[in-house]
Amino acid sequence: RRVFFFFQAEDGIRDAQESRGLGDVYKRQVLGGRRRLHYVFEDKTEMTEEYDLKTHELLVRKWKKPSTFKETAWEFEIGEPPQKAAKEDEVLIVSTQNPIFVRKDAEGIFQFRIRNLTYPADVYEVNVDEEKQLIIVSTKNKKYFKRIEVPDIKRLEIPLEPKKLDWAYKNNTLVISYPKPDQVLKHEEYLEEEFEKLNKKKPKEGDIESITCLLYTSDAADDLLCVDLGGRRIIKKK
């Protein structure tokens, strides 16, 4: 059974049950006006999601792979890392004029933005590589090229459809959009309902919260079945 979404557990500590690789949440709090969920998987991979406390918008989803040698950096799937202030003794500083890629979804669509692209609009080409299941961004002058993966689509194991891809260029920014499938929209609707219940309790900074469902499986996408850490189905929403 393949897992593609991750929810909170029912208490504030790790569940004692075997997770069977589905994911183990160990912390979720209200911090800085955001609802933060932090997960640890059997292979020690970590994943953190941050939601706007009022609008329930998913602002950040980031992953960190385990390493036995040194601390690894977070890889941002949604959102972008905070800007670091330059130190006085730094000789090399990353240019702010380089193209910057970030995913920030809008209602009903996955949305990817590439800032600091200064070529004319007619230079850009955006297509779907159907064999590799990637969005390909390129320029006719061969000055820019990027492959974009849509992890949500990959986790659902459904193909990207070229006809659904849309893009626009304005103010030196290329905006690429792709509609979210029904499974994702149902998941977001369920999350919003659960977060609304939590908000009725008027959460405060630092609060530990609980929610009824932890994980979501791809074979249950159509009828919104949820499973707990032990893999048992515990909720069915009709």
Short mmCIF file of C-alpha atoms in Angstrom, two decimals:
data_model
loop_
_atom_site.label_atom_id
_atom_site.label_comp_id
_atom_site.label_asym_id
_atom_site.label_seq_id
_atom_site.Cartn_x
_atom_site.Cartn_y
_atom_site.Cartn_z
CA ARG A 1 0.00 0.00 0.00
CA ARG A 2 1.50 3.28 -1.11
CA VAL A 3 1.27 6.37 1.10
CA PHE A 4 1.22 9.81 -0.42
CA PHE A 5 -0.15 12.12 2.25
CA PHE A 6 0.68 12.60 5.88
CA PHE A 7 -1.55 13.75 8.76
CA GLN A 8 -1.10 14.20 12.48
CA ALA A 9 -1.32 11.43 15.04
CA GLU A 10 -3.84 11.42 17.86
CA ASP A 11 -1.55 12.41 20.73
CA GLY A 12 1.42 14.64 21.42
CA ILE A 13 4.09 11.91 21.47
CA ARG A 14 5.24 9.09 19.25
CA ASP A 15 2.82 6.18 18.95
CA ALA A 16 4.25 2.99 20.43
CA GLN A 17 2.89 0.90 17.57
CA GLU A 18 5.07 -0.24 14.70
CA SER A 19 4.77 2.25 11.85
CA ARG A 20 5.47 -0.23 9.02
CA GLY A 21 7.19 2.53 7.08
CA LEU A 22 4.10 4.75 6.89
CA GLY A 23 5.55 7.58 8.91
CA ASP A 24 5.81 8.55 12.56
CA VAL A 25 4.79 12.01 13.72
CA TYR A 26 6.59 13.17 16.82
CA LYS A 27 5.76 16.84 17.08
CA ARG A 28 3.15 19.34 15.93
CA GLN A 29 2.71 22.76 17.38
CA VAL A 30 1.34 26.22 16.77
CA LEU A 31 4.41 28.35 16.08
CA GLY A 32 4.66 31.82 14.56
CA GLY A 33 1.05 31.84 13.35
CA ARG A 34 1.53 28.48 11.64
CA ARG A 35 0.38 24.94 12.37
CA ARG A 36 3.58 22.90 12.11
CA LEU A 37 3.61 19.11 11.65
CA HIS A 38 6.89 17.21 11.92
CA TYR A 39 7.32 13.55 10.92
CA VAL A 40 10.07 10.97 11.19
CA PHE A 41 10.01 7.83 9.01
CA GLU A 42 11.55 4.41 9.64
CA ASP A 43 14.65 5.27 7.59
CA LYS A 44 15.05 8.47 9.71
CA THR A 45 13.92 10.74 6.88
CA GLU A 46 12.17 13.80 8.30
CA MET A 47 9.32 15.80 6.79
CA THR A 48 7.82 19.07 8.06
CA GLU A 49 4.64 20.79 6.88
CA GLU A 50 3.56 24.29 7.91
CA TYR A 51 -0.01 25.57 7.43
CA ASP A 52 -1.34 29.09 7.86
CA LEU A 53 -3.28 29.03 11.11
CA LYS A 54 -6.21 31.07 9.76
CA THR A 55 -6.47 30.20 6.06
CA HIS A 56 -5.10 26.61 6.33
CA GLU A 57 -2.93 27.23 3.28
CA LEU A 58 0.03 24.86 3.03
CA LEU A 59 3.03 27.22 3.13
CA VAL A 60 5.93 24.80 3.51
CA ARG A 61 6.64 21.14 2.91
CA LYS A 62 10.29 20.20 3.35
CA TRP A 63 12.27 16.98 3.62
CA LYS A 64 15.59 16.05 5.23
CA LYS A 65 17.40 12.82 4.43
CA PRO A 66 19.41 11.04 7.14
CA SER A 67 23.19 11.16 7.08
CA THR A 68 25.82 9.46 9.24
CA PHE A 69 28.53 11.98 8.32
CA LYS A 70 27.12 15.48 8.64
CA GLU A 71 23.90 17.42 9.07
CA THR A 72 22.00 17.52 5.78
CA ALA A 73 20.07 20.52 4.53
CA TRP A 74 16.30 20.64 4.23
CA GLU A 75 14.97 20.18 0.69
CA PHE A 76 11.92 22.36 0.07
CA GLU A 77 9.09 20.77 -1.91
CA ILE A 78 6.76 23.72 -1.25
CA GLY A 79 7.84 27.18 -0.15
CA GLU A 80 11.41 28.41 0.05
CA PRO A 81 14.14 28.58 2.69
CA PRO A 82 14.54 31.81 4.67
CA GLN A 83 17.04 34.28 3.32
CA LYS A 84 20.36 34.25 5.13
CA ALA A 85 22.01 37.54 5.97
CA ALA A 86 25.48 37.89 4.46
CA LYS A 87 28.39 37.85 6.90
CA GLU A 88 31.01 40.56 6.79
CA ASP A 89 33.85 38.10 6.18
CA GLU A 90 32.09 36.22 3.35
CA VAL A 91 33.92 36.47 0.04
CA LEU A 92 31.44 34.60 -2.16
CA ILE A 93 27.77 35.56 -1.98
CA VAL A 94 24.99 34.00 -4.02
CA SER A 95 23.71 36.49 -6.57
CA THR A 96 20.14 37.68 -6.10
CA GLN A 97 19.90 38.01 -9.88
CA ASN A 98 20.06 34.27 -10.53
CA PRO A 99 16.80 32.51 -11.47
CA ILE A 100 14.93 31.49 -8.33
CA PHE A 101 12.57 28.51 -8.41
CA VAL A 102 9.79 28.12 -5.83
CA ARG A 103 6.53 26.22 -5.59
CA LYS A 104 3.62 28.07 -4.03
CA ASP A 105 0.26 26.51 -4.81
CA ALA A 106 -2.94 28.46 -5.43
CA GLU A 107 -6.52 27.33 -4.92
CA GLY A 108 -7.15 24.23 -7.02
CA ILE A 109 -3.78 24.26 -8.78
CA PHE A 110 -0.14 23.34 -8.32
CA GLN A 111 1.87 26.44 -9.13
CA PHE A 112 5.59 26.86 -9.80
CA ARG A 113 7.32 30.21 -10.14
CA ILE A 114 10.71 30.98 -11.65
CA ARG A 115 11.78 34.53 -10.84
CA ASN A 116 14.56 36.63 -12.40
CA LEU A 117 14.04 35.41 -15.95
CA THR A 118 14.72 38.39 -18.16
CA TYR A 119 14.23 37.05 -21.69
CA PRO A 120 11.19 38.06 -23.81
CA ALA A 121 8.04 36.00 -23.31
CA ASP A 122 8.22 34.37 -26.76
CA VAL A 123 11.59 32.80 -25.92
CA TYR A 124 10.19 30.37 -23.32
CA GLU A 125 8.90 26.87 -23.99
CA VAL A 126 7.07 24.81 -21.34
CA ASN A 127 6.17 21.20 -22.09
CA VAL A 128 5.55 17.83 -20.46
CA ASP A 129 8.06 15.02 -20.92
CA GLU A 130 5.53 12.17 -20.95
CA GLU A 131 8.15 9.45 -20.78
CA LYS A 132 9.93 10.84 -17.70
CA GLN A 133 6.79 12.51 -16.28
CA LEU A 134 8.44 15.91 -15.82
CA ILE A 135 7.61 19.49 -16.74
CA ILE A 136 10.37 20.87 -18.94
CA VAL A 137 11.17 24.58 -19.10
CA SER A 138 13.57 25.74 -21.81
CA THR A 139 14.42 28.79 -23.89
CA LYS A 140 14.81 28.98 -27.65
CA ASN A 141 18.16 30.72 -27.17
CA LYS A 142 19.35 27.74 -25.05
CA LYS A 143 20.21 30.01 -22.12
CA TYR A 144 17.93 28.34 -19.57
CA PHE A 145 16.73 24.79 -18.95
CA LYS A 146 14.95 23.20 -15.98
CA ARG A 147 13.20 19.92 -15.17
CA ILE A 148 10.29 20.17 -12.71
CA GLU A 149 8.86 17.18 -10.88
CA VAL A 150 5.35 17.25 -9.41
CA PRO A 151 5.77 14.98 -6.34
CA ASP A 152 2.04 14.90 -5.55
CA ILE A 153 1.30 13.49 -9.02
CA LYS A 154 4.15 11.02 -8.70
CA ARG A 155 2.90 9.80 -5.32
CA LEU A 156 -0.56 9.33 -6.77
CA GLU A 157 0.92 7.36 -9.66
CA ILE A 158 -1.16 9.18 -12.27
CA PRO A 159 0.30 10.63 -15.48
CA LEU A 160 0.84 14.29 -16.23
CA GLU A 161 -1.45 15.45 -19.04
CA PRO A 162 0.16 17.99 -21.41
CA LYS A 163 -3.18 19.59 -22.28
CA LYS A 164 -3.73 20.56 -18.64
CA LEU A 165 -0.45 22.45 -18.37
CA ASP A 166 -0.67 26.25 -18.41
CA TRP A 167 1.92 29.00 -18.07
CA ALA A 168 2.33 32.75 -18.24
CA TYR A 169 5.21 35.20 -18.17
CA LYS A 170 5.08 38.61 -16.52
CA ASN A 171 7.41 40.91 -14.57
CA ASN A 172 10.45 38.66 -15.17
CA THR A 173 8.62 35.71 -13.63
CA LEU A 174 7.48 32.50 -15.34
CA VAL A 175 4.39 31.06 -13.65
CA ILE A 176 3.54 27.42 -14.43
CA SER A 177 0.20 25.95 -13.34
CA TYR A 178 -1.30 22.47 -13.31
CA PRO A 179 -4.74 21.56 -11.88
CA LYS A 180 -4.81 19.44 -8.75
CA PRO A 181 -6.49 16.04 -9.21
CA ASP A 182 -9.66 15.20 -7.30
CA GLN A 183 -7.77 13.06 -4.78
CA VAL A 184 -5.68 16.04 -3.69
CA LEU A 185 -8.69 18.36 -3.54
CA LYS A 186 -10.58 15.89 -1.34
CA HIS A 187 -7.58 15.63 0.95
CA GLU A 188 -7.34 19.42 1.27
CA GLU A 189 -11.06 19.67 1.98
CA TYR A 190 -10.75 17.10 4.75
CA LEU A 191 -7.73 18.88 6.26
CA GLU A 192 -9.53 22.21 6.24
CA GLU A 193 -12.45 20.68 8.12
CA GLU A 194 -10.12 19.21 10.75
CA PHE A 195 -8.19 22.46 11.14
CA GLU A 196 -11.43 24.39 11.57
CA LYS A 197 -12.30 22.08 14.47
CA LEU A 198 -8.92 22.79 16.03
CA ASN A 199 -9.32 26.55 15.56
CA LYS A 200 -12.57 26.49 17.54
CA LYS A 201 -10.40 25.63 20.54
CA LYS A 202 -8.59 28.97 20.02
CA PRO A 203 -5.01 27.60 19.82
CA LYS A 204 -2.21 29.69 21.29
CA GLU A 205 1.49 29.95 20.45
CA GLY A 206 3.30 26.75 21.42
CA ASP A 207 0.15 24.63 21.82
CA ILE A 208 0.41 20.90 21.11
CA GLU A 209 -2.60 19.78 19.06
CA SER A 210 -4.33 16.55 18.08
CA ILE A 211 -6.20 15.43 14.99
CA THR A 212 -8.13 12.28 14.16
CA CYS A 213 -6.14 10.90 11.25
CA LEU A 214 -2.45 10.46 10.47
CA LEU A 215 -1.95 8.92 7.06
CA TYR A 216 -3.71 8.73 3.73
CA THR A 217 -3.27 5.92 1.20
CA SER A 218 -3.42 6.01 -2.57
CA ASP A 219 -5.74 3.02 -2.84
CA ALA A 220 -8.18 4.84 -0.56
CA ALA A 221 -8.06 8.13 -2.44
CA ASP A 222 -11.56 7.93 -3.87
CA ASP A 223 -13.43 7.31 -0.63
CA LEU A 224 -11.09 9.11 1.80
CA LEU A 225 -10.02 6.19 3.93
CA CYS A 226 -7.40 6.91 6.55
CA VAL A 227 -5.01 4.64 8.41
CA ASP A 228 -3.17 4.99 11.70
CA LEU A 229 0.51 4.30 12.40
CA GLY A 230 -0.08 0.56 12.52
CA GLY A 231 -1.70 0.56 9.08
CA ARG A 232 -5.26 0.00 10.28
CA ARG A 233 -8.08 1.88 8.58
CA ILE A 234 -9.79 4.04 11.17
CA ILE A 235 -11.92 6.64 9.34
CA LYS A 236 -14.11 6.62 6.30
CA LYS A 237 -15.55 9.91 5.08
CA LYS A 238 -18.51 9.71 2.70
#
